[in-house]
Amino acid sequence: KRSMAKLRIVWKKSDIGRPERQSRTIKALGFHKLNSVVIHEDTPQIRGMVRAVAHLVECSEVNE
């Protein structure tokens, strides 16, 4: 069974002064502090969340 690809997401820019929806998306991705890193499965739902806050985060694929 092939394991699903993973995404490494880094929170790079503050959500201060951004719309509330973007702040909630950052929290929903699992971030607590600026410059922190989370790893998520590469699903359409996660891709959509990353796209919504693409100007605040950096995303790359993790090869395992």
PDB file of N, CA and C in Angstrom:
ATOM      1  N   LYS A   1       0.847  -1.190   0.000  1.00  0.00           N
ATOM      2  CA  LYS A   1       0.000   0.000   0.000  1.00  0.00           C
ATOM      3  C   LYS A   1       0.885   1.244   0.000  1.00  0.00           C
ATOM      4  N   ARG A   2       0.629   2.156  -0.931  1.00  0.00           N
ATOM      5  CA  ARG A   2       1.430   3.377  -1.047  1.00  0.00           C
ATOM      6  C   ARG A   2       0.932   4.423  -0.046  1.00  0.00           C
ATOM      7  N   SER A   3       1.874   5.008   0.705  1.00  0.00           N
ATOM      8  CA  SER A   3       1.472   6.023   1.670  1.00  0.00           C
ATOM      9  C   SER A   3       1.195   7.340   0.947  1.00  0.00           C
ATOM     10  N   MET A   4       0.264   8.099   1.502  1.00  0.00           N
ATOM     11  CA  MET A   4      -0.123   9.363   0.897  1.00  0.00           C
ATOM     12  C   MET A   4       1.004  10.390   1.050  1.00  0.00           C
ATOM     13  N   ALA A   5       1.161  11.244   0.061  1.00  0.00           N
ATOM     14  CA  ALA A   5       2.174  12.301   0.122  1.00  0.00           C
ATOM     15  C   ALA A   5       1.860  13.240   1.285  1.00  0.00           C
ATOM     16  N   LYS A   6       2.889  13.913   1.762  1.00  0.00           N
ATOM     17  CA  LYS A   6       2.714  14.838   2.879  1.00  0.00           C
ATOM     18  C   LYS A   6       3.130  16.242   2.444  1.00  0.00           C
ATOM     19  N   LEU A   7       2.539  17.225   3.114  1.00  0.00           N
ATOM     20  CA  LEU A   7       2.885  18.622   2.875  1.00  0.00           C
ATOM     21  C   LEU A   7       3.535  19.188   4.135  1.00  0.00           C
ATOM     22  N   ARG A   8       4.639  19.895   3.942  1.00  0.00           N
ATOM     23  CA  ARG A   8       5.311  20.602   5.044  1.00  0.00           C
ATOM     24  C   ARG A   8       4.947  22.072   4.890  1.00  0.00           C
ATOM     25  N   ILE A   9       4.243  22.610   5.891  1.00  0.00           N
ATOM     26  CA  ILE A   9       3.739  23.977   5.810  1.00  0.00           C
ATOM     27  C   ILE A   9       4.384  24.800   6.916  1.00  0.00           C
ATOM     28  N   VAL A  10       4.945  25.948   6.540  1.00  0.00           N
ATOM     29  CA  VAL A  10       5.613  26.845   7.494  1.00  0.00           C
ATOM     30  C   VAL A  10       4.841  28.160   7.536  1.00  0.00           C
ATOM     31  N   TRP A  11       4.490  28.605   8.741  1.00  0.00           N
ATOM     32  CA  TRP A  11       3.779  29.880   8.914  1.00  0.00           C
ATOM     33  C   TRP A  11       4.802  31.005   8.923  1.00  0.00           C
ATOM     34  N   LYS A  12       4.815  31.841   7.863  1.00  0.00           N
ATOM     35  CA  LYS A  12       5.853  32.848   7.665  1.00  0.00           C
ATOM     36  C   LYS A  12       5.447  34.291   7.983  1.00  0.00           C
ATOM     37  N   LYS A  13       4.167  34.643   7.783  1.00  0.00           N
ATOM     38  CA  LYS A  13       3.742  36.023   8.015  1.00  0.00           C
ATOM     39  C   LYS A  13       2.591  36.056   9.004  1.00  0.00           C
ATOM     40  N   SER A  14       2.587  37.071   9.848  1.00  0.00           N
ATOM     41  CA  SER A  14       1.577  37.198  10.895  1.00  0.00           C
ATOM     42  C   SER A  14       0.173  37.362  10.317  1.00  0.00           C
ATOM     43  N   ASP A  15      -0.817  36.891  11.081  1.00  0.00           N
ATOM     44  CA  ASP A  15      -2.211  37.058  10.670  1.00  0.00           C
ATOM     45  C   ASP A  15      -2.848  38.288  11.317  1.00  0.00           C
ATOM     46  N   ILE A  16      -2.059  39.088  12.015  1.00  0.00           N
ATOM     47  CA  ILE A  16      -2.575  40.309  12.635  1.00  0.00           C
ATOM     48  C   ILE A  16      -3.064  41.254  11.534  1.00  0.00           C
ATOM     49  N   GLY A  17      -4.260  41.779  11.692  1.00  0.00           N
ATOM     50  CA  GLY A  17      -4.826  42.695  10.717  1.00  0.00           C
ATOM     51  C   GLY A  17      -5.432  42.007   9.508  1.00  0.00           C
ATOM     52  N   ARG A  18      -5.396  40.689   9.482  1.00  0.00           N
ATOM     53  CA  ARG A  18      -5.993  39.936   8.377  1.00  0.00           C
ATOM     54  C   ARG A  18      -7.441  39.607   8.722  1.00  0.00           C
ATOM     55  N   PRO A  19      -8.239  39.245   7.721  1.00  0.00           N
ATOM     56  CA  PRO A  19      -9.629  38.859   8.009  1.00  0.00           C
ATOM     57  C   PRO A  19      -9.682  37.683   8.997  1.00  0.00           C
ATOM     58  N   GLU A  20     -10.722  37.670   9.826  1.00  0.00           N
ATOM     59  CA  GLU A  20     -10.903  36.635  10.842  1.00  0.00           C
ATOM     60  C   GLU A  20     -10.862  35.231  10.232  1.00  0.00           C
ATOM     61  N   ARG A  21     -11.414  35.088   9.034  1.00  0.00           N
ATOM     62  CA  ARG A  21     -11.435  33.779   8.371  1.00  0.00           C
ATOM     63  C   ARG A  21     -10.021  33.240   8.140  1.00  0.00           C
ATOM     64  N   GLN A  22      -9.094  34.127   7.789  1.00  0.00           N
ATOM     65  CA  GLN A  22      -7.712  33.691   7.559  1.00  0.00           C
ATOM     66  C   GLN A  22      -7.055  33.289   8.878  1.00  0.00           C
ATOM     67  N   SER A  23      -7.322  34.023   9.949  1.00  0.00           N
ATOM     68  CA  SER A  23      -6.777  33.658  11.262  1.00  0.00           C
ATOM     69  C   SER A  23      -7.285  32.288  11.678  1.00  0.00           C
ATOM     70  N   ARG A  24      -8.572  32.022  11.446  1.00  0.00           N
ATOM     71  CA  ARG A  24      -9.143  30.719  11.806  1.00  0.00           C
ATOM     72  C   ARG A  24      -8.549  29.607  10.960  1.00  0.00           C
ATOM     73  N   THR A  25      -8.241  29.884   9.698  1.00  0.00           N
ATOM     74  CA  THR A  25      -7.625  28.872   8.835  1.00  0.00           C
ATOM     75  C   THR A  25      -6.223  28.532   9.338  1.00  0.00           C
ATOM     76  N   ILE A  26      -5.458  29.547   9.737  1.00  0.00           N
ATOM     77  CA  ILE A  26      -4.116  29.316  10.298  1.00  0.00           C
ATOM     78  C   ILE A  26      -4.215  28.406  11.521  1.00  0.00           C
ATOM     79  N   LYS A  27      -5.165  28.692  12.423  1.00  0.00           N
ATOM     80  CA  LYS A  27      -5.339  27.871  13.629  1.00  0.00           C
ATOM     81  C   LYS A  27      -5.795  26.458  13.252  1.00  0.00           C
ATOM     82  N   ALA A  28      -6.681  26.340  12.276  1.00  0.00           N
ATOM     83  CA  ALA A  28      -7.206  25.035  11.862  1.00  0.00           C
ATOM     84  C   ALA A  28      -6.105  24.165  11.256  1.00  0.00           C
ATOM     85  N   LEU A  29      -5.100  24.791  10.665  1.00  0.00           N
ATOM     86  CA  LEU A  29      -3.968  24.033  10.127  1.00  0.00           C
ATOM     87  C   LEU A  29      -3.065  23.522  11.251  1.00  0.00           C
ATOM     88  N   GLY A  30      -3.262  24.025  12.470  1.00  0.00           N
ATOM     89  CA  GLY A  30      -2.506  23.521  13.612  1.00  0.00           C
ATOM     90  C   GLY A  30      -1.383  24.426  14.069  1.00  0.00           C
ATOM     91  N   PHE A  31      -1.342  25.658  13.565  1.00  0.00           N
ATOM     92  CA  PHE A  31      -0.280  26.583  13.963  1.00  0.00           C
ATOM     93  C   PHE A  31      -0.596  27.267  15.283  1.00  0.00           C
ATOM     94  N   HIS A  32       0.452  27.499  16.094  1.00  0.00           N
ATOM     95  CA  HIS A  32       0.321  28.231  17.342  1.00  0.00           C
ATOM     96  C   HIS A  32       1.241  29.445  17.363  1.00  0.00           C
ATOM     97  N   LYS A  33       2.429  29.326  16.759  1.00  0.00           N
ATOM     98  CA  LYS A  33       3.414  30.404  16.760  1.00  0.00           C
ATOM     99  C   LYS A  33       3.921  30.654  15.345  1.00  0.00           C
ATOM    100  N   LEU A  34       4.316  31.886  15.096  1.00  0.00           N
ATOM    101  CA  LEU A  34       4.930  32.249  13.830  1.00  0.00           C
ATOM    102  C   LEU A  34       6.204  31.434  13.629  1.00  0.00           C
ATOM    103  N   ASN A  35       6.518  31.099  12.403  1.00  0.00           N
ATOM    104  CA  ASN A  35       7.691  30.306  12.016  1.00  0.00           C
ATOM    105  C   ASN A  35       7.641  28.850  12.468  1.00  0.00           C
ATOM    106  N   SER A  36       6.469  28.387  12.881  1.00  0.00           N
ATOM    107  CA  SER A  36       6.349  26.978  13.242  1.00  0.00           C
ATOM    108  C   SER A  36       6.022  26.158  11.994  1.00  0.00           C
ATOM    109  N   VAL A  37       6.226  24.845  12.091  1.00  0.00           N
ATOM    110  CA  VAL A  37       6.065  23.938  10.964  1.00  0.00           C
ATOM    111  C   VAL A  37       5.037  22.868  11.316  1.00  0.00           C
ATOM    112  N   VAL A  38       4.139  22.564  10.386  1.00  0.00           N
ATOM    113  CA  VAL A  38       3.216  21.441  10.554  1.00  0.00           C
ATOM    114  C   VAL A  38       3.322  20.543   9.330  1.00  0.00           C
ATOM    115  N   ILE A  39       3.062  19.265   9.533  1.00  0.00           N
ATOM    116  CA  ILE A  39       3.054  18.291   8.445  1.00  0.00           C
ATOM    117  C   ILE A  39       1.632  17.753   8.327  1.00  0.00           C
ATOM    118  N   HIS A  40       1.074  17.783   7.129  1.00  0.00           N
ATOM    119  CA  HIS A  40      -0.277  17.273   6.892  1.00  0.00           C
ATOM    120  C   HIS A  40      -0.278  16.337   5.692  1.00  0.00           C
ATOM    121  N   GLU A  41      -1.252  15.439   5.667  1.00  0.00           N
ATOM    122  CA  GLU A  41      -1.491  14.616   4.480  1.00  0.00           C
ATOM    123  C   GLU A  41      -1.848  15.549   3.328  1.00  0.00           C
ATOM    124  N   ASP A  42      -1.480  15.173   2.119  1.00  0.00           N
ATOM    125  CA  ASP A  42      -1.785  15.978   0.934  1.00  0.00           C
ATOM    126  C   ASP A  42      -3.182  15.630   0.446  1.00  0.00           C
ATOM    127  N   THR A  43      -4.183  16.347   0.974  1.00  0.00           N
ATOM    128  CA  THR A  43      -5.575  16.122   0.571  1.00  0.00           C
ATOM    129  C   THR A  43      -6.125  17.402  -0.060  1.00  0.00           C
ATOM    130  N   PRO A  44      -7.210  17.293  -0.819  1.00  0.00           N
ATOM    131  CA  PRO A  44      -7.810  18.501  -1.409  1.00  0.00           C
ATOM    132  C   PRO A  44      -8.230  19.517  -0.341  1.00  0.00           C
ATOM    133  N   GLN A  45      -8.675  19.036   0.820  1.00  0.00           N
ATOM    134  CA  GLN A  45      -9.102  19.945   1.882  1.00  0.00           C
ATOM    135  C   GLN A  45      -7.924  20.762   2.403  1.00  0.00           C
ATOM    136  N   ILE A  46      -6.802  20.107   2.651  1.00  0.00           N
ATOM    137  CA  ILE A  46      -5.609  20.811   3.150  1.00  0.00           C
ATOM    138  C   ILE A  46      -5.079  21.750   2.067  1.00  0.00           C
ATOM    139  N   ARG A  47      -5.056  21.286   0.816  1.00  0.00           N
ATOM    140  CA  ARG A  47      -4.608  22.156  -0.289  1.00  0.00           C
ATOM    141  C   ARG A  47      -5.443  23.427  -0.357  1.00  0.00           C
ATOM    142  N   GLY A  48      -6.758  23.301  -0.170  1.00  0.00           N
ATOM    143  CA  GLY A  48      -7.647  24.466  -0.200  1.00  0.00           C
ATOM    144  C   GLY A  48      -7.353  25.433   0.929  1.00  0.00           C
ATOM    145  N   MET A  49      -7.087  24.885   2.117  1.00  0.00           N
ATOM    146  CA  MET A  49      -6.755  25.739   3.266  1.00  0.00           C
ATOM    147  C   MET A  49      -5.443  26.476   3.025  1.00  0.00           C
ATOM    148  N   VAL A  50      -4.461  25.756   2.472  1.00  0.00           N
ATOM    149  CA  VAL A  50      -3.165  26.378   2.169  1.00  0.00           C
ATOM    150  C   VAL A  50      -3.347  27.477   1.122  1.00  0.00           C
ATOM    151  N   ARG A  51      -4.169  27.222   0.115  1.00  0.00           N
ATOM    152  CA  ARG A  51      -4.406  28.218  -0.930  1.00  0.00           C
ATOM    153  C   ARG A  51      -5.052  29.477  -0.352  1.00  0.00           C
ATOM    154  N   ALA A  52      -5.932  29.312   0.654  1.00  0.00           N
ATOM    155  CA  ALA A  52      -6.632  30.449   1.253  1.00  0.00           C
ATOM    156  C   ALA A  52      -5.682  31.371   2.013  1.00  0.00           C
ATOM    157  N   VAL A  53      -4.580  30.809   2.528  1.00  0.00           N
ATOM    158  CA  VAL A  53      -3.619  31.619   3.292  1.00  0.00           C
ATOM    159  C   VAL A  53      -2.228  31.536   2.659  1.00  0.00           C
ATOM    160  N   ALA A  54      -2.174  31.353   1.348  1.00  0.00           N
ATOM    161  CA  ALA A  54      -0.903  31.160   0.634  1.00  0.00           C
ATOM    162  C   ALA A  54       0.051  32.335   0.826  1.00  0.00           C
ATOM    163  N   HIS A  55      -0.493  33.547   1.039  1.00  0.00           N
ATOM    164  CA  HIS A  55       0.348  34.731   1.232  1.00  0.00           C
ATOM    165  C   HIS A  55       0.964  34.781   2.636  1.00  0.00           C
ATOM    166  N   LEU A  56       0.541  33.870   3.524  1.00  0.00           N
ATOM    167  CA  LEU A  56       1.052  33.852   4.898  1.00  0.00           C
ATOM    168  C   LEU A  56       1.933  32.643   5.188  1.00  0.00           C
ATOM    169  N   VAL A  57       1.882  31.627   4.320  1.00  0.00           N
ATOM    170  CA  VAL A  57       2.610  30.374   4.590  1.00  0.00           C
ATOM    171  C   VAL A  57       3.482  29.986   3.405  1.00  0.00           C
ATOM    172  N   GLU A  58       4.424  29.074   3.670  1.00  0.00           N
ATOM    173  CA  GLU A  58       5.216  28.438   2.615  1.00  0.00           C
ATOM    174  C   GLU A  58       4.921  26.959   2.675  1.00  0.00           C
ATOM    175  N   CYS A  59       4.708  26.354   1.516  1.00  0.00           N
ATOM    176  CA  CYS A  59       4.330  24.948   1.474  1.00  0.00           C
ATOM    177  C   CYS A  59       5.260  24.193   0.550  1.00  0.00           C
ATOM    178  N   SER A  60       5.675  22.992   0.976  1.00  0.00           N
ATOM    179  CA  SER A  60       6.491  22.136   0.126  1.00  0.00           C
ATOM    180  C   SER A  60       6.093  20.683   0.372  1.00  0.00           C
ATOM    181  N   GLU A  61       6.359  19.831  -0.619  1.00  0.00           N
ATOM    182  CA  GLU A  61       6.030  18.417  -0.483  1.00  0.00           C
ATOM    183  C   GLU A  61       7.169  17.695   0.210  1.00  0.00           C
ATOM    184  N   VAL A  62       6.804  16.740   1.062  1.00  0.00           N
ATOM    185  CA  VAL A  62       7.784  15.948   1.792  1.00  0.00           C
ATOM    186  C   VAL A  62       7.854  14.573   1.144  1.00  0.00           C
ATOM    187  N   ASN A  63       9.052  14.129   0.819  1.00  0.00           N
ATOM    188  CA  ASN A  63       9.215  12.787   0.254  1.00  0.00           C
ATOM    189  C   ASN A  63       9.652  11.837   1.350  1.00  0.00           C
ATOM    190  N   GLU A  64       8.922  10.724   1.453  1.00  0.00           N
ATOM    191  CA  GLU A  64       9.270   9.750   2.496  1.00  0.00           C
ATOM    192  C   GLU A  64       9.695   8.445   1.877  1.00  0.00           C
TER     193      GLU A  64
END
